[in-house]
Amino acid sequence: MEEFELIRRLSPSYYRQSSVVKGIGDDAFVFRSSEDIVFTTDTMVEDVHFSKSTMAPHAVGYRALAANVSDLAAMGSEPAFYSVSLVVPPDWTEEEIVELYDGMDELGRVFGMDLIGGDTVSGKQLVVAITAHGYLQKGKARYRSAARPGDLLFVTGTLGDSRGGLEELLHSSPPFSEYLVQRHRYPEPRAVFASRLQGLNRLCLNDVSDGIASEANEIASASGVTVHVDRELLPISESLRSVYPEKAVEWALSGGEDFELLGTVSEQEKEELLRTAEHMKMRVTFIGTITSSDAPRVLIHSGEKAETLLPTGYTHLQERRSQ
Amino acid sequence: MEEFELIRRLSPSYYRQSSVVKGIGDDAFVFRSSEDIVFTTDTMVEDVHFSKSTMAPHAVGYRALAANVSDLAAMGSEPAFYSVSLVVPPDWTEEEIVELYDGMDELGRVFGMDLIGGDTVSGKQLVVAITAHGYLQKGKARYRSAARPGDLLFVTGTLGDSRGGLEELLHSSPPFSEYLVQRHRYPEPRAVFASRLQGLNRLCLNDVSDGIASEANEIASASGVTVHVDRELLPISESLRSVYPEKAVEWALSGGEDFELLGTVSEQEKEELLRTAEHMKMRVTFIGTITSSDAPRVLIHSGEKAETLLPTGYTHLQERRSQ
């Protein structure tokens, strides 16, 4: 592959973001912002994080960027830029690489993001290392540590679908559930929703990359609270319930890579959050509450029964009383 | 390797940069700046860009970051942050990974840089993908396109040493020239010098990553000028001249990875640049001039003779008259 030609082909002819001072073409990229800047990075390796047998290059690119955008969303920021470091093995063709970039661009366009740099080098195994920048109002970053006793726990969309889609592709036979496969390959990070909530005084956000069991534990630990989850309230899609009825709840808790948002909001600001969701026609489900705690943990409730929910998704009837 | 434990061990306990709003530990990193922000990325792959046989992990980390810092220098900015995406193969031990990070920290400390994120994943081959951020006064980015007819061409330090050091390690036998090997493993990007020149009205800068033949052609092309280089004025170290007398000039032109700065400055601002260099005890050599041109190119002069210098370092007696 002629790297020079590839860069020319992939470099944007204009920039969507007005904060760009100098785009691709010099030693580095230059930008300017009066807002706070959020920066994140995420790396996907072939045969570790994905496989060509379940993901076309277009979906690989899309999903690699989606993981970054989801992190920007979890900070409450508006996505602005991304850069891509690509290691390309001999068995990937130039066309496949272009498809991979097209997949990123498909998601990038949704958020008005610009590709601002990166490099393409040779190697034994495909590696996609992406970084992304987002903007937010000064002081409005949404931390895991922001949950307070009395808050309500909410989650966007439905949970476990991505895990269900992977199961379809790996261990099932066609016809697959199109919905589940689509949710696995083309998840929709909730960055627009998150950035529209900048008016709220306080909001705790975490994105669902490892499953809500893990994310809820991060909130509990960072905020020093107990997070209560009601098992009956978990939002599970019709498709997941019908195709994998026995696995649906387990995957909703620990499936991961749904790139939904898990968060907490105060009673006072709950209505504003719901109005924003309704305006965007986005599903938001309240699935629990926050209480104060000497021993931060997550409790999952089912009827009268309460169990400790570990980050892995396993539960223990006996509550852990200490860290 | 326990990634969690490794991150804890590598995460800074405090941040040197006051622009940090939120450091490592949430979904993303947050910062704030009233200055322009420069962003760059560079990727090194084992057995493509370096080999354990010539570079210890400490030097691999140092040099990977040095390539990024050199890009920040070439924009005239002051280095601030770096992040690291690392793909680790089974034959790298945790100790080696820590050494690699120590190498980065050794250089980062020189410039007061903070490690602000990244991830460590498994793979077949070591990949170090680094990104770095720098700051500069608004509108003071130093572009390749800023050279003007009448300017003087200058370069920092000496040229070709890194290539000489690599030759020592690959094709020579001990005792090696310690100076050349050190220049190969631990190059010194000129970011402090570059950022101290922010007072100059106009300055064209490019860092020497591919050899000055390549960098001078980039300046010629971006600025639409002819760059004249005087072969006799090329700064070559005593060591390179004595160990590789027959290769010294060739490597000075095309050796690459010296991470020096090649630039142009006006007659009027030449003295200020020299004063800054002298104050820092840094060698700066004027090696040529800039003239206007209908056909941007680089000419290398030796006595009465002038040849076209191609980006590869090859020369052509017959001048190219067109692009």
XYZ file of C-alpha atoms in Angstrom:
646
model
C 0.000 0.000 0.000
C 1.204 3.514 -0.793
C 0.781 5.218 2.542
C 1.004 8.666 1.027
C -1.780 7.975 -1.447
C -3.912 6.419 1.286
C -3.528 9.458 3.534
C -4.511 11.760 0.663
C -7.561 9.625 0.012
C -8.613 9.615 3.655
C -7.799 13.184 4.642
C -10.914 15.303 4.914
C -11.330 18.021 2.284
C -12.841 20.296 4.912
C -13.294 20.308 8.695
C -16.662 20.227 10.359
C -15.327 21.607 13.640
C -14.685 25.348 13.702
C -12.075 24.937 16.443
C -9.565 23.507 13.934
C -6.604 25.882 13.519
C -4.465 23.563 11.371
C -5.677 20.255 9.976
C -3.768 17.265 8.618
C -0.626 18.085 6.630
C 1.994 19.571 8.949
C 3.944 17.977 11.800
C 0.883 18.000 14.044
C -2.707 19.133 14.388
C -3.626 22.448 16.044
C -6.929 23.455 17.650
C -8.353 26.016 20.052
C -11.142 25.823 22.612
C -12.687 27.990 25.281
C -14.524 24.917 26.614
C -13.143 22.043 28.648
C -11.575 19.334 26.510
C -12.140 15.616 27.015
C -9.636 13.117 25.633
C -9.866 9.332 25.477
C -8.195 6.396 23.808
C -9.166 2.813 23.014
C -7.338 -0.026 21.275
C -8.742 -3.046 19.408
C -6.603 -5.986 18.280
C -7.664 -8.574 15.691
C -8.333 -12.042 17.144
C -8.295 -10.532 20.648
C -11.135 -7.987 20.516
C -12.739 -8.905 17.213
C -12.459 -11.334 14.351
C -12.982 -10.912 10.632
C -15.314 -13.903 10.794
C -17.893 -11.916 12.786
C -17.098 -8.325 11.781
C -16.533 -6.852 8.335
C -13.840 -4.127 8.179
C -16.571 -1.466 8.027
C -18.021 -2.632 11.347
C -14.543 -2.934 12.894
C -13.895 0.732 12.137
C -17.340 1.816 13.264
C -17.157 -0.052 16.543
C -13.592 1.005 17.346
C -14.658 4.638 17.106
C -17.935 3.894 18.929
C -15.994 2.751 21.998
C -14.232 6.132 22.103
C -17.373 8.154 21.460
C -19.061 6.252 24.257
C -16.289 7.360 26.641
C -16.791 10.957 25.518
C -20.521 10.521 26.176
C -19.817 9.143 29.644
C -18.058 12.426 30.460
C -21.023 14.399 29.155
C -19.066 15.889 26.272
C -19.817 16.580 22.644
C -17.548 14.565 20.277
C -15.237 16.689 18.106
C -12.201 14.837 16.677
C -10.601 11.437 16.323
C -7.215 10.136 15.238
C -6.269 6.620 14.207
C -3.069 4.620 14.612
C -3.386 1.563 12.431
C -1.090 -1.464 12.292
C -1.841 -3.378 9.083
C -0.860 -7.022 8.499
C -0.179 -8.411 4.997
C -3.574 -10.154 4.712
C -5.542 -6.896 4.909
C -6.044 -5.255 1.524
C -6.067 -1.532 0.848
C -9.780 -1.787 0.051
C -10.441 -3.316 3.468
C -8.502 -0.518 5.147
C -10.538 2.063 3.254
C -13.735 0.263 4.363
C -12.509 0.371 7.946
C -12.023 4.146 7.667
C -15.441 4.413 5.999
C -16.953 2.661 9.009
C -15.360 5.237 11.295
C -16.543 8.050 9.081
C -20.106 6.720 9.159
C -20.184 7.175 12.920
C -18.031 10.325 12.870
C -20.488 12.073 10.549
C -23.355 11.447 12.966
C -21.539 13.568 15.530
C -19.881 16.064 13.176
C -16.446 14.680 14.105
C -13.265 15.295 12.110
C -10.445 12.853 11.449
C -7.393 14.833 12.505
C -4.390 12.551 12.213
C -2.796 9.237 12.885
C -0.524 6.879 11.061
C -0.597 3.590 9.202
C 2.276 1.150 9.695
C 2.932 -2.499 8.860
C 2.775 -5.334 11.355
C 1.742 -8.914 12.002
C -1.773 -8.275 13.260
C -4.403 -5.597 12.763
C -4.374 -3.031 15.576
C -6.748 -0.054 15.636
C -5.717 2.454 18.294
C -8.115 5.397 18.295
C -8.084 8.601 20.281
C -10.947 11.055 20.454
C -11.508 14.601 21.738
C -14.778 16.107 22.920
C -15.883 19.468 24.310
C -18.015 20.382 27.282
C -18.960 23.457 29.276
C -16.327 24.355 31.867
C -16.715 22.288 34.993
C -19.504 20.152 33.541
C -17.625 16.852 33.228
C -19.754 13.944 34.485
C -17.839 11.782 36.920
C -18.439 8.344 38.375
C -17.929 9.910 41.765
C -20.970 12.201 41.421
C -23.673 9.796 42.697
C -25.354 10.859 45.956
C -27.727 9.092 48.381
C -31.316 9.626 47.235
C -30.367 9.617 43.532
C -32.202 7.465 41.029
C -30.268 4.969 38.905
C -31.069 4.990 35.193
C -29.854 3.362 32.007
C -30.388 4.225 28.337
C -31.626 1.789 25.655
C -31.612 -1.954 26.307
C -28.929 -4.181 27.800
C -27.251 -7.413 26.702
C -28.049 -7.083 23.003
C -24.440 -6.844 21.908
C -23.607 -10.044 23.784
C -26.632 -11.694 22.181
C -25.480 -10.600 18.726
C -22.038 -12.050 19.337
C -23.609 -15.335 20.432
C -25.622 -15.422 17.212
C -22.476 -14.978 15.127
C -20.260 -17.356 17.078
C -22.474 -20.210 18.182
C -25.710 -20.071 16.228
C -26.617 -20.699 12.617
C -28.469 -18.448 10.150
C -30.938 -16.920 9.983
C -29.560 -14.704 12.757
C -31.534 -12.143 14.680
C -30.766 -9.101 12.553
C -31.522 -6.816 15.433
C -29.032 -8.462 17.797
C -26.297 -8.695 15.163
C -26.790 -5.038 14.281
C -26.583 -4.053 17.940
C -23.305 -5.969 18.214
C -21.737 -4.532 15.071
C -23.175 -1.015 15.074
C -23.868 0.113 18.647
C -25.098 3.692 19.093
C -23.119 5.629 21.667
C -25.305 8.141 23.517
C -23.182 11.241 23.080
C -25.928 13.556 21.821
C -28.128 12.669 24.783
C -25.253 13.160 27.233
C -24.246 16.542 25.836
C -27.856 17.774 25.910
C -27.891 17.130 29.642
C -25.232 19.792 30.277
C -27.941 21.961 31.836
C -28.350 19.583 34.780
C -26.564 20.667 37.935
C -25.310 17.236 38.844
C -25.238 13.975 36.954
C -23.217 10.804 37.422
C -22.435 8.950 34.201
C -20.577 5.802 33.176
C -20.781 4.066 29.829
C -21.679 0.391 29.598
C -18.553 -1.110 28.068
C -18.093 -4.026 30.485
C -21.684 -4.638 31.588
C -23.684 -2.711 34.178
C -22.540 -5.018 36.992
C -19.048 -3.656 36.458
C -20.111 -0.046 35.798
C -22.455 0.078 38.809
C -19.630 -1.154 41.023
C -17.375 1.602 39.663
C -20.016 4.177 40.582
C -20.487 2.656 44.049
C -16.768 2.654 44.699
C -15.984 6.117 43.232
C -18.985 7.785 44.936
C -18.800 5.873 48.219
C -22.437 4.771 48.046
C -24.528 1.628 47.771
C -26.157 1.156 44.382
C -29.443 -0.764 44.383
C -30.512 -2.453 41.135
C -33.985 -3.931 40.666
C -33.625 -7.083 38.580
C -37.213 -6.855 37.310
C -36.648 -3.381 35.887
C -33.667 -4.170 33.651
C -34.501 -3.048 30.091
C -34.193 -6.088 27.855
C -35.179 -6.078 24.188
C -37.954 -8.301 22.814
C -35.352 -9.896 20.540
C -32.966 -10.860 23.316
C -35.812 -12.185 25.468
C -37.200 -14.335 22.663
C -33.917 -15.631 21.199
C -32.023 -16.162 24.475
C -34.698 -16.301 27.205
C -32.449 -18.084 29.678
C -29.442 -15.863 29.191
C -31.129 -12.463 28.807
C -30.827 -11.274 32.420
C -27.265 -12.565 32.839
C -26.137 -10.743 29.694
C -28.049 -7.612 30.647
C -25.913 -7.507 33.798
C -22.529 -8.542 32.449
C -22.723 -8.636 28.667
C -20.815 -5.471 27.924
C -20.196 -3.399 24.805
C -23.750 -2.111 24.600
C -22.288 1.402 24.880
C -25.397 2.590 26.677
C -25.128 5.029 29.583
C -25.611 4.085 33.217
C -26.092 7.051 35.509
C -27.672 8.607 38.548
C -29.764 11.756 38.783
C -31.426 13.573 41.685
C -35.218 13.463 42.181
C -35.319 17.203 41.383
C -33.655 16.849 37.984
C -35.279 13.586 36.964
C -38.032 15.316 34.961
C -35.587 17.375 32.907
C -33.651 14.225 32.037
C -36.865 12.470 30.996
C -37.976 15.416 28.878
C -34.655 15.368 27.025
C -34.962 11.629 26.456
C -38.553 11.957 25.258
C -37.616 14.761 22.904
C -34.949 12.480 21.397
C -37.303 9.485 21.426
C -34.741 7.673 23.488
C -35.595 4.982 25.958
C -34.477 5.700 29.511
C -35.311 3.243 32.284
C -35.042 3.843 36.008
C -33.655 0.633 37.447
C -32.736 1.439 41.023
C -31.661 3.872 43.716
C -28.634 5.115 45.634
C -28.217 4.982 49.406
C -25.407 6.057 51.705
C -22.934 3.419 52.720
C -19.935 2.635 54.887
C -19.133 -0.239 52.556
C -19.737 0.765 48.933
C -21.307 -2.061 46.948
C -24.041 -2.987 44.517
C -27.138 -4.844 45.713
C -29.436 -6.496 43.248
C -33.033 -6.886 44.372
C -35.549 -9.414 43.186
C -38.818 -9.307 45.130
C -37.817 -9.526 48.799
C -34.376 -10.942 48.078
C -31.216 -8.820 47.908
C -27.850 -10.122 46.751
C -24.462 -8.489 46.306
C -23.742 -7.973 42.611
C -20.041 -8.325 41.858
C -18.377 -6.495 38.957
C -18.251 -9.757 36.989
C -22.035 -10.124 37.179
C -21.883 -12.918 39.770
C -24.053 -12.541 42.829
C -23.526 -13.456 46.468
C -26.385 -14.011 48.818
C -24.218 -13.072 51.750
C -23.477 -9.382 51.650
C -19.908 -8.258 51.833
C -19.700 -5.982 54.842
C -16.232 -4.632 54.183
C -14.355 -3.439 51.115
C -0.030 -9.357 33.639
C -2.649 -7.768 35.865
C -3.592 -4.701 33.890
C -5.282 -3.081 36.832
C -2.206 -3.394 39.007
C 0.002 -2.114 36.195
C -2.149 0.984 35.679
C -2.047 1.726 39.401
C 1.719 1.398 39.343
C 2.118 3.669 36.335
C -0.512 6.308 37.074
C 1.036 9.536 38.265
C 0.399 10.444 41.892
C 0.216 14.127 40.910
C 0.082 16.152 37.693
C 2.782 18.585 36.654
C 0.501 20.465 34.279
C -1.912 22.887 35.930
C -4.327 22.596 32.995
C -5.416 19.117 34.158
C -9.080 19.154 35.241
C -9.458 15.379 35.711
C -6.591 12.929 35.494
C -6.540 9.171 34.988
C -9.373 7.250 36.682
C -12.689 8.124 35.013
C -13.946 7.370 31.492
C -11.654 9.973 29.974
C -9.187 12.731 30.729
C -10.264 16.395 31.006
C -8.154 19.542 30.545
C -8.557 23.255 29.870
C -6.420 25.709 27.941
C -6.526 29.341 26.871
C -3.621 28.650 24.503
C -3.649 26.841 21.169
C -3.349 23.089 21.519
C -1.092 20.910 19.395
C -1.803 17.186 19.045
C 0.301 14.500 17.417
C 0.554 10.729 17.234
C 3.279 8.254 16.342
C 3.359 4.464 16.251
C 6.317 2.079 16.622
C 6.104 -1.643 15.886
C 8.658 -4.220 17.036
C 10.759 -5.703 14.224
C 9.478 -2.969 11.895
C 10.676 0.221 13.602
C 12.955 -1.209 16.242
C 14.332 -4.464 17.536
C 15.070 -5.672 21.036
C 18.540 -6.628 19.781
C 19.477 -2.944 19.371
C 17.150 -1.223 21.845
C 16.429 -2.088 25.467
C 12.794 -1.525 26.535
C 13.829 1.684 28.319
C 15.193 3.154 25.075
C 12.146 1.923 23.103
C 9.868 3.897 25.417
C 12.129 6.940 25.442
C 12.456 7.077 21.676
C 8.777 6.445 20.988
C 7.913 9.481 23.088
C 10.829 11.451 21.607
C 9.316 11.118 18.124
C 6.106 12.731 19.395
C 7.867 15.459 21.358
C 9.884 16.253 18.250
C 6.630 16.823 16.336
C 5.418 19.130 19.100
C 8.749 20.996 18.830
C 8.344 21.298 15.068
C 5.085 23.186 15.667
C 6.828 25.470 18.163
C 4.813 24.201 21.104
C 5.605 23.344 24.689
C 4.997 19.638 25.479
C 2.273 18.981 28.057
C 0.776 15.447 27.994
C 1.163 12.017 26.465
C -0.954 8.870 26.308
C 0.122 5.356 25.410
C -1.679 2.519 23.658
C 0.401 -0.582 24.134
C -0.037 -3.980 22.487
C 2.004 -6.523 24.459
C 3.059 -9.942 23.079
C 3.639 -12.943 25.356
C 7.448 -12.664 25.228
C 7.494 -9.230 26.902
C 7.577 -9.420 30.693
C 5.850 -7.031 33.049
C 9.271 -5.769 34.129
C 10.124 -4.896 30.551
C 6.834 -3.025 30.151
C 7.569 -1.058 33.299
C 11.051 -0.243 31.921
C 9.449 0.946 28.704
C 7.196 3.304 30.680
C 10.224 4.402 32.740
C 11.962 5.337 29.491
C 9.002 7.488 28.510
C 8.932 9.061 31.944
C 12.626 9.902 31.730
C 11.953 12.071 28.694
C 8.549 13.266 29.932
C 10.096 14.624 33.124
C 12.535 16.766 31.127
C 9.577 18.631 29.660
C 7.240 18.480 32.671
C 4.864 16.219 30.733
C 2.099 14.135 32.317
C 0.978 10.639 31.342
C -2.766 11.058 30.944
C -4.151 7.776 29.689
C -3.967 4.887 27.317
C -4.498 1.177 27.473
C -2.544 -2.057 27.510
C -3.865 -5.008 25.519
C -2.496 -8.377 24.414
C -1.293 -9.172 20.907
C 1.306 -10.929 18.785
C 3.799 -8.116 18.486
C 4.797 -5.111 20.555
C 3.113 -1.917 19.346
C 3.660 1.451 21.038
C 1.163 4.023 19.788
C 1.753 7.344 21.520
C -0.146 10.602 21.323
C 1.066 13.895 22.731
C -0.392 17.343 23.395
C 1.503 20.633 23.533
C 0.589 24.283 24.082
C 1.549 27.437 22.232
C 0.548 31.093 22.093
C -2.496 31.639 19.927
C -1.594 31.826 16.269
C 2.066 30.967 16.896
C 2.156 27.497 15.342
C 5.242 27.057 13.151
C 4.329 25.684 9.736
C 6.343 24.197 6.904
C 4.654 26.686 4.646
C 6.165 29.703 6.438
C 9.501 29.902 4.553
C 9.966 33.082 2.467
C 12.533 34.119 -0.153
C 15.493 35.757 1.571
C 15.215 33.517 4.663
C 18.199 31.682 6.060
C 18.074 27.881 6.455
C 19.259 26.533 9.790
C 19.482 23.232 11.603
C 20.030 22.372 15.272
C 22.657 19.953 16.601
C 24.434 17.546 14.264
C 23.030 15.308 11.534
C 23.359 11.623 10.710
C 24.385 10.487 14.196
C 21.316 8.310 14.753
C 21.933 6.495 11.485
C 25.576 6.036 12.509
C 24.517 4.616 15.864
C 22.198 2.128 14.185
C 25.038 1.054 11.891
C 27.257 0.464 14.912
C 24.625 -1.775 16.513
C 23.633 -3.675 13.367
C 26.811 -4.110 11.368
C 29.773 -3.327 13.555
C 31.382 -5.057 16.504
C 32.182 -3.680 19.948
C 33.567 -1.415 21.179
C 30.894 0.814 19.656
C 31.050 4.577 19.494
C 29.192 5.374 22.673
C 28.289 8.812 21.373
C 26.640 7.496 18.193
C 24.769 4.704 19.990
C 23.509 7.171 22.576
C 22.318 9.548 19.844
C 20.434 6.653 18.253
C 18.805 5.417 21.447
C 18.298 8.667 23.313
C 17.836 11.531 20.845
C 17.048 14.959 22.331
C 14.016 16.588 20.750
C 14.396 20.381 20.627
C 11.107 21.367 22.212
C 12.475 23.808 24.791
C 14.385 25.679 22.103
C 11.346 25.776 19.810
C 8.989 27.046 22.504
C 11.492 29.768 23.525
C 11.303 31.109 19.983
C 7.616 32.010 20.341
C 8.642 35.677 20.391
C 9.758 35.549 16.752
C 7.248 36.964 14.278
C 7.758 34.282 11.707
C 9.571 30.987 11.766
C 9.355 27.912 9.568
C 10.042 24.624 11.372
C 10.176 20.937 10.504
C 11.677 18.182 12.606
C 14.293 15.853 11.184
C 12.584 12.484 11.364
C 13.283 11.296 7.801
C 16.523 13.154 7.036
C 16.923 16.785 5.987
C 16.683 15.897 2.281
C 13.083 14.880 2.932
C 12.297 17.714 5.357
C 13.820 20.410 3.127
C 11.687 19.166 0.227
C 8.595 19.388 2.425
C 9.449 23.013 3.228
C 10.103 23.793 -0.449
C 6.845 22.252 -1.509
C 4.658 23.678 1.288
C 6.161 27.174 1.031
C 6.501 27.265 -2.771
C 10.190 28.180 -2.630
C 13.573 26.805 -3.622
C 15.669 25.677 -0.689
C 19.448 25.916 -1.156
C 21.654 23.694 0.994
C 25.418 24.113 1.171
C 26.981 20.672 1.421
C 30.111 22.017 3.100
C 28.116 23.590 5.917
C 26.261 20.443 7.091
C 26.906 19.996 10.830
C 28.471 16.580 11.282
C 29.823 15.327 14.592
C 33.476 14.447 15.108
C 32.396 10.916 15.961
C 30.429 10.339 12.777
C 33.233 11.825 10.648
C 35.864 9.639 12.236
C 33.930 6.350 12.454
C 32.107 6.584 9.087
C 34.076 9.126 7.027
C 32.711 7.883 3.714
C 29.080 7.769 4.808
C 28.880 10.875 6.987
C 27.524 13.317 4.379
C 25.050 10.809 2.919
C 23.637 10.061 6.375
C 23.578 13.734 7.296
C 21.236 14.230 4.330
C 19.050 11.155 4.544
C 19.813 9.371 7.825
C 16.702 10.366 9.700
C 15.595 10.090 13.323
C 18.018 12.701 14.585
C 14.977 14.633 15.853
C 16.797 17.913 15.276
C 14.938 20.929 13.875
C 15.329 22.209 10.334
C 13.930 25.697 9.816
C 14.106 29.061 8.149
C 14.307 32.508 9.730
C 14.432 36.032 8.317
C 17.678 38.077 8.335
C 15.991 40.443 10.823
C 15.219 37.743 13.381
C 18.372 35.706 12.933
C 20.139 37.360 15.856
C 17.317 36.653 18.291
C 17.340 33.006 17.292
C 21.121 32.842 17.785
C 20.887 34.525 21.188
C 18.332 31.949 22.318
C 20.537 29.107 21.066
C 23.611 30.543 22.757
C 21.736 31.012 26.010
C 20.793 27.307 25.866
C 24.295 26.331 24.724
C 22.719 24.723 21.718
C 24.449 24.388 18.404
C 22.629 26.048 15.512
C 24.186 26.010 12.038
C 23.135 28.070 9.060
C 23.339 25.743 6.094
C 21.644 27.570 3.249
C 19.154 30.082 1.919
C 15.664 30.382 0.440
C 14.858 31.878 -2.973
C 11.583 32.343 -4.812
C 10.631 29.663 -7.278
C 8.140 28.637 -9.932
C 9.205 25.038 -9.389
C 9.726 24.357 -5.692
C 12.736 22.151 -5.112
C 15.887 21.676 -3.064
C 19.301 22.433 -4.572
C 22.460 21.211 -2.909
C 25.567 23.262 -3.604
C 29.149 22.108 -3.450
C 31.620 24.732 -4.613
C 30.377 25.844 -8.051
C 28.227 22.755 -8.581
C 24.477 22.646 -7.831
C 22.396 19.462 -7.904
C 18.755 18.756 -7.208
C 18.385 17.016 -3.839
C 15.501 14.551 -3.851
C 13.567 13.657 -0.680
C 15.365 10.298 -0.552
C 18.759 12.008 -0.406
C 19.648 11.145 -3.989
C 20.903 13.982 -6.174
C 20.374 14.782 -9.857
C 22.811 16.915 -11.767
C 20.101 17.947 -14.185
C 17.672 20.203 -12.414
C 14.027 19.327 -12.524
C 12.268 22.275 -14.075
C 8.738 21.178 -13.379
C 6.950 19.675 -10.396
